[in-house]
């Protein structure tokens, strides 16, 4: 027996918004306007409202009294939880990728690392000791692409689904785009060195080392971001 029409439309609206959240097209802090979404999806505002309420119950959307619904900004605990999840998933993915990664994927990862090194060199030459907003955006784009490609290289669709469903990569990187002071010359240099070691482990087909290097890299990122928030006396990025 088919679902009631209203429920099918609400599901359609939910999937549309959920996909935009997962892709980062709807970034943290973005207002979700019922009428605008309804027009884009091709439904009335009622299923959109129901979809937003569902997303709110899942912790992805915040309702601000008198202002509307907004994509939730990750707080310190949210980010900490996501780093724990990423460590578990991406470390496993790195181990799998060491066994299945292709020459083309390795070449693409090398290209991403080359771009990261160029950005790192630019930051190092700057007197302020940290990135500009443009450099940070370029760095985060490359970081996200690197991690997503590694997940793909693991050839494990279940891993990829869990990562995507939980926005485990995108949310962490989007949350860091607002403050260029997060990306210091030291952090950039350490990250590039870590990625170079990881690529060597992937070339060598060494699952254990690849897994450990990925875990170390994620934990280093976790320490940097959470530590930065603590120093700033902030709970959200």
PDB file of C-alpha atoms in Angstrom:
ATOM      1  CA  UNK A   1       0.000   0.000   0.000  1.00  0.00           C
ATOM      2  CA  UNK A   2       1.460   3.358  -1.036  1.00  0.00           C
ATOM      3  CA  UNK A   3       2.192   6.146   1.430  1.00  0.00           C
ATOM      4  CA  UNK A   4      -0.268   9.049   1.739  1.00  0.00           C
ATOM      5  CA  UNK A   5       0.507  11.820  -0.719  1.00  0.00           C
ATOM      6  CA  UNK A   6       1.447  14.316   2.007  1.00  0.00           C
ATOM      7  CA  UNK A   7       3.991  11.893   3.450  1.00  0.00           C
ATOM      8  CA  UNK A   8       5.561  11.214   0.064  1.00  0.00           C
ATOM      9  CA  UNK A   9       5.877  14.972  -0.538  1.00  0.00           C
ATOM     10  CA  UNK A  10       7.343  15.490   2.930  1.00  0.00           C
ATOM     11  CA  UNK A  11       9.855  12.729   2.237  1.00  0.00           C
ATOM     12  CA  UNK A  12      10.737  14.361  -1.073  1.00  0.00           C
ATOM     13  CA  UNK A  13      11.297  17.687   0.669  1.00  0.00           C
ATOM     14  CA  UNK A  14      13.340  16.000   3.399  1.00  0.00           C
ATOM     15  CA  UNK A  15      15.604  14.217   0.914  1.00  0.00           C
ATOM     16  CA  UNK A  16      16.127  17.425  -1.075  1.00  0.00           C
ATOM     17  CA  UNK A  17      17.164  19.458   1.962  1.00  0.00           C
ATOM     18  CA  UNK A  18      19.212  16.584   3.413  1.00  0.00           C
ATOM     19  CA  UNK A  19      21.177  16.295   0.167  1.00  0.00           C
ATOM     20  CA  UNK A  20      21.899  20.026   0.156  1.00  0.00           C
ATOM     21  CA  UNK A  21      23.126  19.779   3.743  1.00  0.00           C
ATOM     22  CA  UNK A  22      25.325  16.769   2.976  1.00  0.00           C
ATOM     23  CA  UNK A  23      26.898  18.442  -0.063  1.00  0.00           C
ATOM     24  CA  UNK A  24      27.597  21.664   1.829  1.00  0.00           C
ATOM     25  CA  UNK A  25      25.409  23.678  -0.529  1.00  0.00           C
ATOM     26  CA  UNK A  26      23.408  24.667   2.550  1.00  0.00           C
ATOM     27  CA  UNK A  27      26.260  25.660   4.914  1.00  0.00           C
ATOM     28  CA  UNK A  28      26.046  26.140   8.699  1.00  0.00           C
ATOM     29  CA  UNK A  29      24.138  29.294   9.569  1.00  0.00           C
ATOM     30  CA  UNK A  30      22.095  29.407   6.348  1.00  0.00           C
ATOM     31  CA  UNK A  31      18.434  30.287   6.825  1.00  0.00           C
ATOM     32  CA  UNK A  32      15.945  27.760   5.447  1.00  0.00           C
ATOM     33  CA  UNK A  33      13.019  29.719   4.014  1.00  0.00           C
ATOM     34  CA  UNK A  34       9.902  27.591   3.592  1.00  0.00           C
ATOM     35  CA  UNK A  35       8.495  29.341   0.524  1.00  0.00           C
ATOM     36  CA  UNK A  36      11.831  29.453  -1.285  1.00  0.00           C
ATOM     37  CA  UNK A  37      12.422  25.761  -0.636  1.00  0.00           C
ATOM     38  CA  UNK A  38       8.862  24.841  -1.613  1.00  0.00           C
ATOM     39  CA  UNK A  39       9.299  26.592  -4.956  1.00  0.00           C
ATOM     40  CA  UNK A  40      12.650  24.884  -5.598  1.00  0.00           C
ATOM     41  CA  UNK A  41      11.295  21.436  -4.718  1.00  0.00           C
ATOM     42  CA  UNK A  42       7.918  21.883  -6.411  1.00  0.00           C
ATOM     43  CA  UNK A  43       5.724  21.299  -3.364  1.00  0.00           C
ATOM     44  CA  UNK A  44       3.672  23.408  -0.965  1.00  0.00           C
ATOM     45  CA  UNK A  45       5.110  24.845   2.245  1.00  0.00           C
ATOM     46  CA  UNK A  46       3.404  22.182   4.389  1.00  0.00           C
ATOM     47  CA  UNK A  47       5.703  19.242   3.450  1.00  0.00           C
ATOM     48  CA  UNK A  48       8.700  21.593   3.634  1.00  0.00           C
ATOM     49  CA  UNK A  49       7.716  22.581   7.162  1.00  0.00           C
ATOM     50  CA  UNK A  50       7.363  18.920   8.093  1.00  0.00           C
ATOM     51  CA  UNK A  51      10.765  18.112   6.586  1.00  0.00           C
ATOM     52  CA  UNK A  52      12.435  20.956   8.488  1.00  0.00           C
ATOM     53  CA  UNK A  53      10.833  19.793  11.742  1.00  0.00           C
ATOM     54  CA  UNK A  54      12.228  16.318  11.101  1.00  0.00           C
ATOM     55  CA  UNK A  55      15.695  17.725  10.428  1.00  0.00           C
ATOM     56  CA  UNK A  56      15.403  19.774  13.608  1.00  0.00           C
ATOM     57  CA  UNK A  57      14.622  16.631  15.603  1.00  0.00           C
ATOM     58  CA  UNK A  58      17.762  15.052  14.099  1.00  0.00           C
ATOM     59  CA  UNK A  59      19.874  17.976  15.303  1.00  0.00           C
ATOM     60  CA  UNK A  60      20.700  19.330  11.839  1.00  0.00           C
ATOM     61  CA  UNK A  61      18.507  22.438  11.965  1.00  0.00           C
ATOM     62  CA  UNK A  62      17.937  25.029  14.697  1.00  0.00           C
ATOM     63  CA  UNK A  63      14.638  26.871  15.151  1.00  0.00           C
ATOM     64  CA  UNK A  64      15.252  30.453  16.290  1.00  0.00           C
ATOM     65  CA  UNK A  65      12.091  32.012  17.819  1.00  0.00           C
ATOM     66  CA  UNK A  66      10.889  34.912  15.702  1.00  0.00           C
ATOM     67  CA  UNK A  67      13.642  34.407  13.115  1.00  0.00           C
ATOM     68  CA  UNK A  68      13.057  31.043  11.446  1.00  0.00           C
ATOM     69  CA  UNK A  69      15.002  27.851  10.812  1.00  0.00           C
ATOM     70  CA  UNK A  70      18.757  27.773  10.256  1.00  0.00           C
ATOM     71  CA  UNK A  71      21.298  25.084   9.403  1.00  0.00           C
ATOM     72  CA  UNK A  72      22.875  24.292  12.720  1.00  0.00           C
ATOM     73  CA  UNK A  73      26.373  25.540  13.454  1.00  0.00           C
ATOM     74  CA  UNK A  74      28.493  22.819  15.031  1.00  0.00           C
ATOM     75  CA  UNK A  75      29.488  23.501  18.637  1.00  0.00           C
ATOM     76  CA  UNK A  76      32.571  22.201  20.384  1.00  0.00           C
ATOM     77  CA  UNK A  77      30.951  18.924  21.440  1.00  0.00           C
ATOM     78  CA  UNK A  78      29.458  18.375  17.977  1.00  0.00           C
ATOM     79  CA  UNK A  79      32.898  18.790  16.413  1.00  0.00           C
ATOM     80  CA  UNK A  80      34.492  16.518  18.985  1.00  0.00           C
ATOM     81  CA  UNK A  81      31.917  13.810  18.245  1.00  0.00           C
ATOM     82  CA  UNK A  82      32.429  14.166  14.497  1.00  0.00           C
ATOM     83  CA  UNK A  83      36.199  13.824  14.868  1.00  0.00           C
ATOM     84  CA  UNK A  84      35.673  10.600  16.841  1.00  0.00           C
ATOM     85  CA  UNK A  85      33.422   9.286  14.073  1.00  0.00           C
ATOM     86  CA  UNK A  86      35.831  10.384  11.349  1.00  0.00           C
ATOM     87  CA  UNK A  87      38.740   8.682  13.091  1.00  0.00           C
ATOM     88  CA  UNK A  88      36.868   5.386  13.228  1.00  0.00           C
ATOM     89  CA  UNK A  89      35.628   5.539   9.640  1.00  0.00           C
ATOM     90  CA  UNK A  90      38.484   7.181   7.770  1.00  0.00           C
ATOM     91  CA  UNK A  91      41.219   5.197   9.492  1.00  0.00           C
ATOM     92  CA  UNK A  92      39.414   2.058   8.369  1.00  0.00           C
ATOM     93  CA  UNK A  93      39.017   3.531   4.873  1.00  0.00           C
ATOM     94  CA  UNK A  94      42.742   4.283   4.672  1.00  0.00           C
ATOM     95  CA  UNK A  95      43.573   0.674   5.542  1.00  0.00           C
ATOM     96  CA  UNK A  96      41.190  -0.556   2.849  1.00  0.00           C
ATOM     97  CA  UNK A  97      42.502   1.971   0.335  1.00  0.00           C
ATOM     98  CA  UNK A  98      46.045   0.668   0.850  1.00  0.00           C
ATOM     99  CA  UNK A  99      44.807  -2.585  -0.663  1.00  0.00           C
ATOM    100  CA  UNK A 100      42.555  -1.287  -3.436  1.00  0.00           C
ATOM    101  CA  UNK A 101      43.672   2.201  -4.488  1.00  0.00           C
ATOM    102  CA  UNK A 102      44.354   2.646  -8.207  1.00  0.00           C
ATOM    103  CA  UNK A 103      47.273   4.391  -9.903  1.00  0.00           C
ATOM    104  CA  UNK A 104      44.923   7.136 -11.112  1.00  0.00           C
ATOM    105  CA  UNK A 105      43.643   7.754  -7.592  1.00  0.00           C
ATOM    106  CA  UNK A 106      47.180   7.913  -6.232  1.00  0.00           C
ATOM    107  CA  UNK A 107      48.070  10.421  -8.929  1.00  0.00           C
ATOM    108  CA  UNK A 108      45.047  12.545  -8.029  1.00  0.00           C
ATOM    109  CA  UNK A 109      45.975  12.478  -4.339  1.00  0.00           C
ATOM    110  CA  UNK A 110      49.508  13.571  -5.306  1.00  0.00           C
ATOM    111  CA  UNK A 111      48.071  16.519  -7.240  1.00  0.00           C
ATOM    112  CA  UNK A 112      45.999  17.566  -4.236  1.00  0.00           C
ATOM    113  CA  UNK A 113      49.085  17.337  -2.013  1.00  0.00           C
ATOM    114  CA  UNK A 114      51.068  19.475  -4.480  1.00  0.00           C
ATOM    115  CA  UNK A 115      48.410  22.183  -4.289  1.00  0.00           C
ATOM    116  CA  UNK A 116      48.420  21.966  -0.492  1.00  0.00           C
ATOM    117  CA  UNK A 117      52.199  22.407  -0.459  1.00  0.00           C
ATOM    118  CA  UNK A 118      51.906  25.515  -2.604  1.00  0.00           C
ATOM    119  CA  UNK A 119      49.363  26.973  -0.178  1.00  0.00           C
ATOM    120  CA  UNK A 120      51.548  25.998   2.770  1.00  0.00           C
ATOM    121  CA  UNK A 121      54.563  27.743   1.212  1.00  0.00           C
ATOM    122  CA  UNK A 122      52.501  30.900   0.663  1.00  0.00           C
ATOM    123  CA  UNK A 123      51.347  30.933   4.292  1.00  0.00           C
ATOM    124  CA  UNK A 124      54.902  30.358   5.543  1.00  0.00           C
ATOM    125  CA  UNK A 125      56.128  33.428   3.628  1.00  0.00           C
ATOM    126  CA  UNK A 126      53.480  35.657   5.222  1.00  0.00           C
ATOM    127  CA  UNK A 127      54.444  37.691   8.261  1.00  0.00           C
ATOM    128  CA  UNK A 128      51.114  37.173  10.066  1.00  0.00           C
ATOM    129  CA  UNK A 129      51.807  33.448  10.477  1.00  0.00           C
ATOM    130  CA  UNK A 130      48.406  32.208   9.353  1.00  0.00           C
ATOM    131  CA  UNK A 131      46.338  31.954   6.180  1.00  0.00           C
ATOM    132  CA  UNK A 132      44.152  34.500   4.462  1.00  0.00           C
ATOM    133  CA  UNK A 133      40.465  33.719   3.919  1.00  0.00           C
ATOM    134  CA  UNK A 134      41.138  32.857   0.272  1.00  0.00           C
ATOM    135  CA  UNK A 135      44.001  30.545   1.201  1.00  0.00           C
ATOM    136  CA  UNK A 136      41.883  28.889   3.875  1.00  0.00           C
ATOM    137  CA  UNK A 137      39.031  28.230   1.427  1.00  0.00           C
ATOM    138  CA  UNK A 138      41.441  26.750  -1.123  1.00  0.00           C
ATOM    139  CA  UNK A 139      43.066  24.623   1.592  1.00  0.00           C
ATOM    140  CA  UNK A 140      39.715  23.336   2.879  1.00  0.00           C
ATOM    141  CA  UNK A 141      38.543  22.494  -0.639  1.00  0.00           C
ATOM    142  CA  UNK A 142      41.701  20.429  -1.175  1.00  0.00           C
ATOM    143  CA  UNK A 143      41.425  18.818   2.266  1.00  0.00           C
ATOM    144  CA  UNK A 144      37.836  17.764   1.687  1.00  0.00           C
ATOM    145  CA  UNK A 145      38.622  16.433  -1.789  1.00  0.00           C
ATOM    146  CA  UNK A 146      41.582  14.438  -0.422  1.00  0.00           C
ATOM    147  CA  UNK A 147      39.523  12.757   2.295  1.00  0.00           C
ATOM    148  CA  UNK A 148      36.558  12.060   0.032  1.00  0.00           C
ATOM    149  CA  UNK A 149      38.825  10.491  -2.589  1.00  0.00           C
ATOM    150  CA  UNK A 150      40.394   8.276   0.058  1.00  0.00           C
ATOM    151  CA  UNK A 151      36.926   7.078   1.104  1.00  0.00           C
ATOM    152  CA  UNK A 152      36.191   6.328  -2.548  1.00  0.00           C
ATOM    153  CA  UNK A 153      39.470   4.428  -2.881  1.00  0.00           C
ATOM    154  CA  UNK A 154      38.460   2.105  -0.035  1.00  0.00           C
ATOM    155  CA  UNK A 155      35.818   0.627  -2.370  1.00  0.00           C
ATOM    156  CA  UNK A 156      33.447   0.276   0.562  1.00  0.00           C
ATOM    157  CA  UNK A 157      30.028   1.803  -0.233  1.00  0.00           C
ATOM    158  CA  UNK A 158      28.799   1.237   3.329  1.00  0.00           C
ATOM    159  CA  UNK A 159      31.636   3.355   4.719  1.00  0.00           C
ATOM    160  CA  UNK A 160      30.876   6.076   2.189  1.00  0.00           C
ATOM    161  CA  UNK A 161      27.183   6.036   3.097  1.00  0.00           C
ATOM    162  CA  UNK A 162      27.821   6.417   6.829  1.00  0.00           C
ATOM    163  CA  UNK A 163      30.252   9.278   6.179  1.00  0.00           C
ATOM    164  CA  UNK A 164      27.779  11.056   3.892  1.00  0.00           C
ATOM    165  CA  UNK A 165      24.732  10.461   6.084  1.00  0.00           C
ATOM    166  CA  UNK A 166      26.502  11.936   9.090  1.00  0.00           C
ATOM    167  CA  UNK A 167      28.160  14.773   7.164  1.00  0.00           C
ATOM    168  CA  UNK A 168      31.292  13.589   8.958  1.00  0.00           C
ATOM    169  CA  UNK A 169      33.716  15.248   6.548  1.00  0.00           C
ATOM    170  CA  UNK A 170      31.808  18.223   5.223  1.00  0.00           C
ATOM    171  CA  UNK A 171      30.614  19.582   8.560  1.00  0.00           C
ATOM    172  CA  UNK A 172      34.091  19.570  10.079  1.00  0.00           C
ATOM    173  CA  UNK A 173      35.651  21.376   7.129  1.00  0.00           C
ATOM    174  CA  UNK A 174      32.791  23.857   6.673  1.00  0.00           C
ATOM    175  CA  UNK A 175      32.975  24.742  10.355  1.00  0.00           C
ATOM    176  CA  UNK A 176      36.620  25.777   9.994  1.00  0.00           C
ATOM    177  CA  UNK A 177      36.173  28.138   7.046  1.00  0.00           C
ATOM    178  CA  UNK A 178      35.154  31.120   9.155  1.00  0.00           C
ATOM    179  CA  UNK A 179      38.470  31.797  10.871  1.00  0.00           C
ATOM    180  CA  UNK A 180      41.766  31.884   8.882  1.00  0.00           C
ATOM    181  CA  UNK A 181      43.729  31.933  12.139  1.00  0.00           C
ATOM    182  CA  UNK A 182      43.057  28.204  12.436  1.00  0.00           C
ATOM    183  CA  UNK A 183      45.412  27.468   9.546  1.00  0.00           C
ATOM    184  CA  UNK A 184      48.865  28.457  10.753  1.00  0.00           C
ATOM    185  CA  UNK A 185      52.092  27.861   8.865  1.00  0.00           C
ATOM    186  CA  UNK A 186      52.990  25.111  11.339  1.00  0.00           C
ATOM    187  CA  UNK A 187      49.648  23.321  10.942  1.00  0.00           C
ATOM    188  CA  UNK A 188      49.906  23.505   7.148  1.00  0.00           C
ATOM    189  CA  UNK A 189      53.442  22.126   7.118  1.00  0.00           C
ATOM    190  CA  UNK A 190      52.597  19.280   9.508  1.00  0.00           C
ATOM    191  CA  UNK A 191      49.536  18.348   7.474  1.00  0.00           C
ATOM    192  CA  UNK A 192      51.481  18.214   4.220  1.00  0.00           C
ATOM    193  CA  UNK A 193      54.162  16.028   5.800  1.00  0.00           C
ATOM    194  CA  UNK A 194      51.524  13.700   7.244  1.00  0.00           C
ATOM    195  CA  UNK A 195      49.804  13.389   3.863  1.00  0.00           C
ATOM    196  CA  UNK A 196      53.108  12.620   2.157  1.00  0.00           C
ATOM    197  CA  UNK A 197      53.707   9.779   4.638  1.00  0.00           C
ATOM    198  CA  UNK A 198      50.168   8.506   4.112  1.00  0.00           C
ATOM    199  CA  UNK A 199      50.611   8.487   0.338  1.00  0.00           C
ATOM    200  CA  UNK A 200      53.804   6.468   0.740  1.00  0.00           C
ATOM    201  CA  UNK A 201      51.958   3.919   2.892  1.00  0.00           C
ATOM    202  CA  UNK A 202      49.249   3.684   0.211  1.00  0.00           C
ATOM    203  CA  UNK A 203      51.882   3.159  -2.509  1.00  0.00           C
ATOM    204  CA  UNK A 204      53.544   0.489  -0.381  1.00  0.00           C
ATOM    205  CA  UNK A 205      50.211  -1.273   0.172  1.00  0.00           C
ATOM    206  CA  UNK A 206      50.686  -1.050   3.944  1.00  0.00           C
ATOM    207  CA  UNK A 207      47.188  -1.075   5.546  1.00  0.00           C
ATOM    208  CA  UNK A 208      48.383  -0.912   9.163  1.00  0.00           C
ATOM    209  CA  UNK A 209      50.605   2.123   8.631  1.00  0.00           C
ATOM    210  CA  UNK A 210      47.993   3.872   6.470  1.00  0.00           C
ATOM    211  CA  UNK A 211      45.395   3.371   9.197  1.00  0.00           C
ATOM    212  CA  UNK A 212      47.676   4.743  11.913  1.00  0.00           C
ATOM    213  CA  UNK A 213      48.768   7.754   9.871  1.00  0.00           C
ATOM    214  CA  UNK A 214      45.181   8.690   9.071  1.00  0.00           C
ATOM    215  CA  UNK A 215      44.188   8.354  12.717  1.00  0.00           C
ATOM    216  CA  UNK A 216      47.124  10.526  13.794  1.00  0.00           C
ATOM    217  CA  UNK A 217      46.207  13.170  11.230  1.00  0.00           C
ATOM    218  CA  UNK A 218      42.560  13.336  12.314  1.00  0.00           C
ATOM    219  CA  UNK A 219      43.448  13.469  16.005  1.00  0.00           C
ATOM    220  CA  UNK A 220      45.913  16.268  15.309  1.00  0.00           C
ATOM    221  CA  UNK A 221      43.159  18.200  13.540  1.00  0.00           C
ATOM    222  CA  UNK A 222      40.796  17.552  16.426  1.00  0.00           C
ATOM    223  CA  UNK A 223      43.321  18.867  18.941  1.00  0.00           C
ATOM    224  CA  UNK A 224      43.984  21.985  16.831  1.00  0.00           C
ATOM    225  CA  UNK A 225      40.336  22.930  16.333  1.00  0.00           C
ATOM    226  CA  UNK A 226      39.081  22.158  19.842  1.00  0.00           C
ATOM    227  CA  UNK A 227      42.141  23.817  21.338  1.00  0.00           C
ATOM    228  CA  UNK A 228      41.580  26.934  19.230  1.00  0.00           C
ATOM    229  CA  UNK A 229      37.983  27.200  20.413  1.00  0.00           C
ATOM    230  CA  UNK A 230      39.074  26.830  24.024  1.00  0.00           C
ATOM    231  CA  UNK A 231      41.699  29.558  23.660  1.00  0.00           C
ATOM    232  CA  UNK A 232      39.129  31.884  22.120  1.00  0.00           C
ATOM    233  CA  UNK A 233      36.604  31.094  24.858  1.00  0.00           C
ATOM    234  CA  UNK A 234      34.117  30.049  22.211  1.00  0.00           C
ATOM    235  CA  UNK A 235      31.772  27.089  21.921  1.00  0.00           C
ATOM    236  CA  UNK A 236      31.096  27.348  18.177  1.00  0.00           C
ATOM    237  CA  UNK A 237      33.081  28.075  15.059  1.00  0.00           C
TER     238      UNK A 237
END
